[in-house]
Structures are given as structure tokens and as C-alpha cells.
Short mmCIF file of N, CA and C in Angstrom, two decimals:
data_model
loop_
_atom_site.label_atom_id
_atom_site.label_comp_id
_atom_site.label_asym_id
_atom_site.label_seq_id
_atom_site.Cartn_x
_atom_site.Cartn_y
_atom_site.Cartn_z
N UNK A 129 39.13 33.44 23.25
CA UNK A 129 37.77 32.95 23.21
C UNK A 129 37.29 32.67 24.63
N UNK A 130 36.11 33.15 24.96
CA UNK A 130 35.48 32.87 26.25
C UNK A 130 34.13 32.22 25.98
N UNK A 131 33.95 31.02 26.50
CA UNK A 131 32.69 30.30 26.30
C UNK A 131 31.56 31.01 27.05
N UNK A 132 30.37 30.96 26.48
CA UNK A 132 29.21 31.57 27.13
C UNK A 132 28.80 30.75 28.35
N UNK A 133 27.97 31.34 29.19
CA UNK A 133 27.46 30.63 30.36
C UNK A 133 26.65 29.40 29.95
N UNK A 134 25.92 29.50 28.85
CA UNK A 134 25.14 28.37 28.36
C UNK A 134 26.04 27.24 27.89
N UNK A 135 27.06 27.55 27.11
CA UNK A 135 28.00 26.53 26.65
C UNK A 135 28.72 25.89 27.82
N UNK A 136 29.10 26.70 28.78
CA UNK A 136 29.77 26.21 29.99
C UNK A 136 28.86 25.24 30.76
N UNK A 137 27.62 25.62 30.94
CA UNK A 137 26.66 24.79 31.68
C UNK A 137 26.43 23.46 30.97
N UNK A 138 26.31 23.47 29.64
CA UNK A 138 26.08 22.23 28.91
C UNK A 138 27.27 21.29 29.01
N UNK A 139 28.46 21.84 29.07
CA UNK A 139 29.67 21.04 29.20
C UNK A 139 29.83 20.46 30.60
N UNK A 140 29.40 21.22 31.63
CA UNK A 140 29.56 20.78 33.02
C UNK A 140 28.38 19.97 33.55
N UNK A 141 27.24 20.00 32.84
CA UNK A 141 26.06 19.31 33.34
C UNK A 141 25.25 20.13 34.33
N UNK A 142 25.38 21.45 34.24
CA UNK A 142 24.63 22.35 35.12
C UNK A 142 23.22 22.58 34.60
N UNK A 143 22.42 23.29 35.36
CA UNK A 143 21.06 23.68 34.96
C UNK A 143 21.08 25.13 34.49
N UNK A 144 20.20 25.44 33.52
CA UNK A 144 20.11 26.78 32.96
C UNK A 144 18.65 27.21 32.91
N UNK A 145 18.39 28.47 33.25
CA UNK A 145 17.07 29.06 33.11
C UNK A 145 17.13 30.11 32.00
N UNK A 146 16.29 29.92 30.98
CA UNK A 146 16.17 30.89 29.90
C UNK A 146 14.91 31.70 30.18
N UNK A 147 15.08 32.86 30.79
CA UNK A 147 13.94 33.68 31.18
C UNK A 147 13.45 34.49 29.98
N UNK A 148 12.12 34.64 29.88
CA UNK A 148 11.50 35.37 28.77
C UNK A 148 11.97 34.82 27.43
N UNK A 149 11.95 33.50 27.29
CA UNK A 149 12.46 32.85 26.08
C UNK A 149 11.74 33.31 24.83
N UNK A 150 10.48 33.72 24.95
CA UNK A 150 9.76 34.12 23.75
C UNK A 150 10.10 35.54 23.27
N UNK A 151 11.07 36.17 23.91
CA UNK A 151 11.61 37.44 23.40
C UNK A 151 12.83 37.21 22.51
N UNK A 152 13.35 35.99 22.52
CA UNK A 152 14.54 35.68 21.72
C UNK A 152 14.18 35.64 20.24
N UNK A 153 15.07 36.13 19.39
CA UNK A 153 14.84 36.05 17.95
C UNK A 153 14.76 34.59 17.49
N UNK A 154 14.04 34.36 16.41
CA UNK A 154 13.86 33.01 15.90
C UNK A 154 15.15 32.28 15.59
N UNK A 155 16.15 32.99 15.05
CA UNK A 155 17.41 32.32 14.72
C UNK A 155 18.14 31.84 15.98
N UNK A 156 17.99 32.57 17.07
CA UNK A 156 18.60 32.15 18.34
C UNK A 156 17.89 30.89 18.85
N UNK A 157 16.57 30.88 18.78
CA UNK A 157 15.81 29.71 19.23
C UNK A 157 16.19 28.48 18.42
N UNK A 158 16.38 28.64 17.12
CA UNK A 158 16.77 27.51 16.28
C UNK A 158 18.14 26.96 16.68
N UNK A 159 19.05 27.84 17.09
CA UNK A 159 20.39 27.41 17.50
C UNK A 159 20.37 26.67 18.83
N UNK A 160 19.29 26.85 19.59
CA UNK A 160 19.17 26.15 20.88
C UNK A 160 18.73 24.70 20.73
N UNK A 161 18.15 24.34 19.59
CA UNK A 161 17.56 23.01 19.43
C UNK A 161 18.51 21.86 19.77
N UNK A 162 19.76 21.85 19.31
CA UNK A 162 20.64 20.73 19.68
C UNK A 162 20.83 20.60 21.20
N UNK A 163 20.92 21.74 21.89
CA UNK A 163 21.05 21.69 23.36
C UNK A 163 19.78 21.17 24.00
N UNK A 164 18.63 21.57 23.48
CA UNK A 164 17.36 21.12 24.04
C UNK A 164 17.15 19.62 23.82
N UNK A 165 17.81 19.08 22.81
CA UNK A 165 17.76 17.65 22.55
C UNK A 165 18.85 16.90 23.32
N UNK A 166 19.73 17.63 23.99
CA UNK A 166 20.79 17.00 24.78
C UNK A 166 22.00 16.59 23.98
N UNK A 167 22.07 16.98 22.71
CA UNK A 167 23.23 16.60 21.88
C UNK A 167 24.47 17.35 22.33
N UNK A 168 25.52 16.59 22.64
CA UNK A 168 26.80 17.19 23.02
C UNK A 168 26.82 17.77 24.42
N UNK A 169 25.85 17.39 25.26
CA UNK A 169 25.76 17.93 26.62
C UNK A 169 26.18 16.87 27.65
N UNK A 170 26.72 17.34 28.74
CA UNK A 170 27.11 16.45 29.84
C UNK A 170 25.86 15.92 30.54
N UNK A 171 26.02 14.76 31.17
CA UNK A 171 24.92 14.20 31.97
C UNK A 171 24.50 15.22 33.03
N UNK A 172 23.22 15.32 33.25
CA UNK A 172 22.69 16.23 34.27
C UNK A 172 22.31 17.60 33.74
N UNK A 173 22.74 17.94 32.51
CA UNK A 173 22.39 19.24 31.95
C UNK A 173 20.89 19.34 31.77
N UNK A 174 20.31 20.43 32.27
CA UNK A 174 18.87 20.67 32.15
C UNK A 174 18.64 22.11 31.73
N UNK A 175 17.63 22.30 30.90
CA UNK A 175 17.26 23.64 30.46
C UNK A 175 15.83 23.91 30.89
N UNK A 176 15.64 25.00 31.60
CA UNK A 176 14.31 25.47 32.01
C UNK A 176 14.06 26.78 31.29
N UNK A 177 12.82 27.04 30.97
CA UNK A 177 12.48 28.30 30.30
C UNK A 177 11.25 28.90 30.96
N UNK A 178 11.20 30.21 30.97
CA UNK A 178 10.05 30.93 31.51
C UNK A 178 9.64 31.98 30.49
N UNK A 179 8.34 32.24 30.45
CA UNK A 179 7.84 33.27 29.54
C UNK A 179 6.49 33.74 30.00
N UNK A 180 6.14 34.95 29.61
CA UNK A 180 4.80 35.48 29.82
C UNK A 180 3.98 35.16 28.57
N UNK A 181 2.66 35.23 28.66
CA UNK A 181 1.83 34.93 27.49
C UNK A 181 2.21 35.78 26.28
N UNK A 182 2.02 35.20 25.10
CA UNK A 182 2.44 35.87 23.87
C UNK A 182 1.66 37.14 23.57
N UNK A 183 0.55 37.36 24.20
CA UNK A 183 -0.24 38.57 23.96
C UNK A 183 0.39 39.83 24.51
N UNK A 184 1.34 39.71 25.44
CA UNK A 184 2.01 40.88 26.00
C UNK A 184 2.88 41.55 24.93
N UNK A 185 3.18 42.81 25.11
CA UNK A 185 3.93 43.60 24.13
C UNK A 185 5.27 42.95 23.78
N UNK A 186 5.50 42.73 22.50
CA UNK A 186 6.78 42.21 22.02
C UNK A 186 6.96 40.72 22.16
N UNK A 187 6.06 40.06 22.82
CA UNK A 187 6.21 38.62 23.04
C UNK A 187 5.44 37.86 21.97
N UNK A 188 5.99 36.73 21.57
CA UNK A 188 5.34 35.92 20.53
C UNK A 188 5.30 34.46 20.97
N UNK A 189 4.56 33.68 20.23
CA UNK A 189 4.49 32.25 20.49
C UNK A 189 5.86 31.63 20.18
N UNK A 190 6.20 30.58 20.90
CA UNK A 190 7.41 29.84 20.57
C UNK A 190 7.15 28.99 19.33
N UNK A 191 8.15 28.84 18.47
CA UNK A 191 7.98 27.94 17.33
C UNK A 191 7.70 26.52 17.84
N UNK A 192 6.85 25.76 17.14
CA UNK A 192 6.53 24.40 17.58
C UNK A 192 7.75 23.52 17.82
N UNK A 193 8.79 23.67 17.00
CA UNK A 193 9.99 22.85 17.17
C UNK A 193 10.67 23.10 18.51
N UNK A 194 10.58 24.31 19.03
CA UNK A 194 11.16 24.64 20.34
C UNK A 194 10.18 24.28 21.45
N UNK A 195 8.95 24.67 21.28
CA UNK A 195 7.93 24.45 22.31
C UNK A 195 7.75 22.97 22.65
N UNK A 196 7.87 22.11 21.66
CA UNK A 196 7.66 20.68 21.88
C UNK A 196 8.74 20.04 22.74
N UNK A 197 9.82 20.73 22.98
CA UNK A 197 10.91 20.17 23.78
C UNK A 197 10.82 20.53 25.27
N UNK A 198 9.74 21.21 25.63
CA UNK A 198 9.51 21.58 27.03
C UNK A 198 8.22 20.97 27.54
N UNK A 199 8.14 20.79 28.84
CA UNK A 199 6.89 20.47 29.50
C UNK A 199 6.32 21.78 30.00
N UNK A 200 5.08 22.08 29.65
CA UNK A 200 4.50 23.38 29.98
C UNK A 200 3.71 23.33 31.28
N UNK A 201 3.95 24.32 32.10
CA UNK A 201 3.18 24.53 33.33
C UNK A 201 2.66 25.95 33.28
N UNK A 202 1.38 26.13 33.57
CA UNK A 202 0.79 27.46 33.55
C UNK A 202 0.51 27.88 34.98
N UNK A 203 0.99 29.03 35.37
CA UNK A 203 0.77 29.55 36.72
C UNK A 203 -0.17 30.75 36.63
N UNK A 204 -1.26 30.69 37.35
CA UNK A 204 -2.20 31.81 37.36
C UNK A 204 -1.68 32.90 38.30
N UNK A 205 -2.23 34.06 38.15
CA UNK A 205 -1.87 35.18 39.01
C UNK A 205 -2.38 34.89 40.43
N UNK A 206 -1.57 35.17 41.45
CA UNK A 206 -2.03 34.93 42.83
C UNK A 206 -3.31 35.72 43.10
N UNK A 207 -4.25 35.07 43.78
CA UNK A 207 -5.53 35.75 44.06
C UNK A 207 -5.57 36.37 45.45
N UNK A 208 -4.61 36.02 46.30
CA UNK A 208 -4.57 36.61 47.65
C UNK A 208 -3.12 36.65 48.12
N UNK A 209 -2.88 37.40 49.19
CA UNK A 209 -1.54 37.49 49.75
C UNK A 209 -1.09 36.14 50.30
N UNK A 210 -2.02 35.28 50.69
CA UNK A 210 -1.66 33.96 51.20
C UNK A 210 -1.03 33.08 50.11
N UNK A 211 -1.34 33.38 48.83
CA UNK A 211 -0.79 32.62 47.72
C UNK A 211 0.67 32.96 47.44
N UNK A 212 1.14 34.08 47.99
CA UNK A 212 2.50 34.50 47.72
C UNK A 212 3.47 33.76 48.55
#
């Protein structure tokens, strides 16, 4: 048995980035809920998620039970090279 990077991070108190979280199947998102609530995780464990708007191809809204466990920040597209 080899623990996943996510399981390893939760045990060690590391940070994790879930990129394009809204591409994950619903059953996977449901399995994340205990980790998002901090159950069974080491002190310092943090989960960050990134996603593009749900209107893009294949992307959907996050279920409310998952979405409510994050603080949302919206980043607009850079309007000039100085913004990069």
C-alpha cells in the first residue's frame, strides 16, 4: 500500500492545491469533505483549490457542500502586460 500525496499531506500537516477542482467527479468531491473539515488531519494542513468558471467546456459548479468550505476569490483576466 502506498498512501496518496493528499493522504500524506493531511497526515504531515502540509498544504495541498487541488487544481481544476470542478473537473473532479461528484463522488470524489464528496470523499474530500472530511479533509476539508479538518477531520483526522495534522495541525497546519491546508487545502487550496483553483478552478475556471463553470461555463467552460466540461466544467461544472461545485456542489454547495464542497463550495461552502472554501473562501472564494475571483481573479479577472489581466488587462495589460503590467498586470502580469
